[in-house]
Amino acid sequence: MKAIVLEAPNQIVYKDIPKNNLLDTISVLVRPRVVGICGTDYHAYRGKQPFINYPLVIGHELGVEVLAVGSDVTHLVPGDACAVEPYIGCNEQDGNLCYSCRRGHTNHCTRLKVLGVHIDGGLCEQFVVPSNKLHRSSKLDYEQLALIETLAIGYHAVKRSGITKNDVVLVVGAGPIGLSVIQSVNLVGAQVSVLDVNDKRVQFAKKHFGIQNSFVDPVVMAKERTSVSSGEMPTAVFDATGNTKSMESSFDYAASGGKIILVGFNRENIVINDEYFHRNELTLMASRNALPHDFTDLITLMEDGIIGTSHWISERANWNSLVKKLPVWCDSTELIKGVVEIT
Ligand SMILES: [Zn+2]
Ligand SMILES: [Zn+2]
């Protein structure tokens, strides 16, 4: 079957790969219809994604059509439209649950394999996936379904943070992950500001995501906060950059008693001044991936029109154009979300 494969860093090609349509009793054969492309894919393309073994079929943000179901699958039928939760954990591998999975934290399973990252993903004609990883909707279109994984990252981070409408939130980084955080903070009803050095991204966030304040310069932000709100700084700072310096700076922005939630990540050490951390009794947490109910919650919120997604997609490609467009998207400073339609 046809697939789009990363052969090596900076090498994306069309390739014939063996078709996998072997269904066990609890699996489902699906056909990807829309695939979202994100920072993880760009890092994989550039060779900067540490977990990747090439060659790899990328694609983990997936709106798929069900083609056939295993004999024990009762909640899906051919033709159903689904979002894919691309996190394949212990339960789906061999059923020997790790400590995280035993406690229901499948988002950080110690043996986690993410479709399109650790194992082949969805830029292909069809693939087999465990049925519990499919979240069906009879109302959403494939583009909306392909967006759900991105939205779930922010949704999960906001839930994990435990913020309420009384919090003052700062989101650092206005790329797709930052926007997904902002979208979920809006659901909580807390005041939200954004900081990003890229003014175009800040303007986009301002236009579409109802933020109260926006900043491109942290020094200005610190000054304005001080004058506007008598020194009140954010009670929750979400870092969605994955940039070491930015992550370290997040501690300076938080109010005394505030929380820092690192959503973006990298492999480096981050340095914390412990005196400052203790003096202000700060809380630090990480947020990784998302849980099954984050996917189902979002489907309901989107079906009910509480979350709108019309402004999310800024670029589209099809099967034939992706190989040319991916390197361009990769270098774009304005792109919010590119999706590939597979017909
Ligand atoms: Zn992604
Ligand atoms: Zn596990």
PDB file of N, CA and C in Angstrom, residues 17 29 45 48 50 72 81 85 140 143 156 168-169 185 201 219 243 258 261 283 296-297 303 314 316 343:
ATOM      1  N   ILE A  17       4.580   0.036   1.118  1.00  0.00           N
ATOM      2  CA  ILE A  17       4.924  -0.769   2.303  1.00  0.00           C
ATOM      3  C   ILE A  17       3.907  -1.909   2.408  1.00  0.00           C
ATOM      4  N   LEU A  29      -9.740  -2.117  11.628  1.00  0.00           N
ATOM      5  CA  LEU A  29      -9.000  -1.651  10.450  1.00  0.00           C
ATOM      6  C   LEU A  29      -9.562  -0.279  10.071  1.00  0.00           C
ATOM      7  N   TYR A  45      11.091  15.169  11.092  1.00  0.00           N
ATOM      8  CA  TYR A  45      11.590  15.442   9.735  1.00  0.00           C
ATOM      9  C   TYR A  45      13.014  16.005   9.794  1.00  0.00           C
ATOM     10  N   LYS A  48      15.386  15.936  14.795  1.00  0.00           N
ATOM     11  CA  LYS A  48      15.584  16.460  16.160  1.00  0.00           C
ATOM     12  C   LYS A  48      14.692  15.780  17.185  1.00  0.00           C
ATOM     13  N   PRO A  50      14.138  12.816  19.476  1.00  0.00           N
ATOM     14  CA  PRO A  50      15.056  11.790  19.982  1.00  0.00           C
ATOM     15  C   PRO A  50      14.553  10.351  19.938  1.00  0.00           C
ATOM     16  N   ASP A  72     -15.024  -9.158  18.382  1.00  0.00           N
ATOM     17  CA  ASP A  72     -15.510  -8.749  19.714  1.00  0.00           C
ATOM     18  C   ASP A  72     -15.795  -7.249  19.823  1.00  0.00           C
ATOM     19  N   ALA A  81     -16.887   7.419  11.850  1.00  0.00           N
ATOM     20  CA  ALA A  81     -15.800   8.399  11.844  1.00  0.00           C
ATOM     21  C   ALA A  81     -15.262   8.537  13.264  1.00  0.00           C
ATOM     22  N   GLU A  85      -6.819   7.984  19.570  1.00  0.00           N
ATOM     23  CA  GLU A  85      -5.941   8.276  20.716  1.00  0.00           C
ATOM     24  C   GLU A  85      -4.662   7.486  20.430  1.00  0.00           C
ATOM     25  N   LEU A 140     -18.969  15.183  14.027  1.00  0.00           N
ATOM     26  CA  LEU A 140     -17.769  15.930  13.626  1.00  0.00           C
ATOM     27  C   LEU A 140     -17.222  15.420  12.298  1.00  0.00           C
ATOM     28  N   GLU A 143     -11.684  16.558   9.617  1.00  0.00           N
ATOM     29  CA  GLU A 143     -10.727  17.594  10.020  1.00  0.00           C
ATOM     30  C   GLU A 143     -10.836  17.875  11.509  1.00  0.00           C
ATOM     31  N   HIS A 156      -5.824  18.380  28.727  1.00  0.00           N
ATOM     32  CA  HIS A 156      -5.278  17.561  29.805  1.00  0.00           C
ATOM     33  C   HIS A 156      -4.433  18.415  30.763  1.00  0.00           C
ATOM     34  N   VAL A 168      -5.332  33.576  37.621  1.00  0.00           N
ATOM     35  CA  VAL A 168      -4.805  34.472  36.588  1.00  0.00           C
ATOM     36  C   VAL A 168      -3.761  33.654  35.839  1.00  0.00           C
ATOM     37  N   VAL A 169      -4.020  33.420  34.559  1.00  0.00           N
ATOM     38  CA  VAL A 169      -3.200  32.456  33.810  1.00  0.00           C
ATOM     39  C   VAL A 169      -2.335  33.164  32.776  1.00  0.00           C
ATOM     40  N   VAL A 185      -8.323  26.845  28.962  1.00  0.00           N
ATOM     41  CA  VAL A 185      -8.424  27.815  30.064  1.00  0.00           C
ATOM     42  C   VAL A 185      -9.721  28.613  29.897  1.00  0.00           C
ATOM     43  N   ARG A 201       2.074  35.273  15.912  1.00  0.00           N
ATOM     44  CA  ARG A 201       1.376  34.254  16.702  1.00  0.00           C
ATOM     45  C   ARG A 201       0.534  34.906  17.798  1.00  0.00           C
ATOM     46  N   VAL A 219      10.056  41.566  29.653  1.00  0.00           N
ATOM     47  CA  VAL A 219      10.376  42.708  30.521  1.00  0.00           C
ATOM     48  C   VAL A 219       9.182  43.655  30.574  1.00  0.00           C
ATOM     49  N   ASN A 243      11.190  25.196  25.270  1.00  0.00           N
ATOM     50  CA  ASN A 243      12.488  25.853  25.160  1.00  0.00           C
ATOM     51  C   ASN A 243      13.077  26.028  26.567  1.00  0.00           C
ATOM     52  N   GLY A 258       2.137  30.400  43.265  1.00  0.00           N
ATOM     53  CA  GLY A 258       1.612  29.997  41.955  1.00  0.00           C
ATOM     54  C   GLY A 258       2.121  28.637  41.490  1.00  0.00           C
ATOM     55  N   ILE A 261       3.274  24.927  35.023  1.00  0.00           N
ATOM     56  CA  ILE A 261       2.926  23.659  34.372  1.00  0.00           C
ATOM     57  C   ILE A 261       3.698  23.588  33.055  1.00  0.00           C
ATOM     58  N   THR A 283       4.605  25.699  42.903  1.00  0.00           N
ATOM     59  CA  THR A 283       4.326  24.297  42.565  1.00  0.00           C
ATOM     60  C   THR A 283       4.733  24.072  41.118  1.00  0.00           C
ATOM     61  N   THR A 296     -12.870  12.015  24.827  1.00  0.00           N
ATOM     62  CA  THR A 296     -14.340  11.931  24.758  1.00  0.00           C
ATOM     63  C   THR A 296     -14.975  13.242  25.226  1.00  0.00           C
ATOM     64  N   ASP A 297     -14.386  13.885  26.254  1.00  0.00           N
ATOM     65  CA  ASP A 297     -14.895  15.201  26.682  1.00  0.00           C
ATOM     66  C   ASP A 297     -14.854  16.185  25.515  1.00  0.00           C
ATOM     67  N   GLU A 303     -19.008  18.737  19.614  1.00  0.00           N
ATOM     68  CA  GLU A 303     -20.332  18.419  19.054  1.00  0.00           C
ATOM     69  C   GLU A 303     -21.380  19.418  19.533  1.00  0.00           C
ATOM     70  N   SER A 314      -4.643  26.383   9.241  1.00  0.00           N
ATOM     71  CA  SER A 314      -4.155  27.475   8.404  1.00  0.00           C
ATOM     72  C   SER A 314      -3.591  26.979   7.073  1.00  0.00           C
ATOM     73  N   ARG A 316      -3.550  23.520   4.186  1.00  0.00           N
ATOM     74  CA  ARG A 316      -4.022  22.179   3.827  1.00  0.00           C
ATOM     75  C   ARG A 316      -3.122  21.595   2.734  1.00  0.00           C
ATOM     76  N   THR A 343      -7.407  11.203   0.164  1.00  0.00           N
ATOM     77  CA  THR A 343      -8.634  10.814  -0.549  1.00  0.00           C
ATOM     78  C   THR A 343      -8.417   9.476  -1.249  1.00  0.00           C
TER      79      THR A 343
END
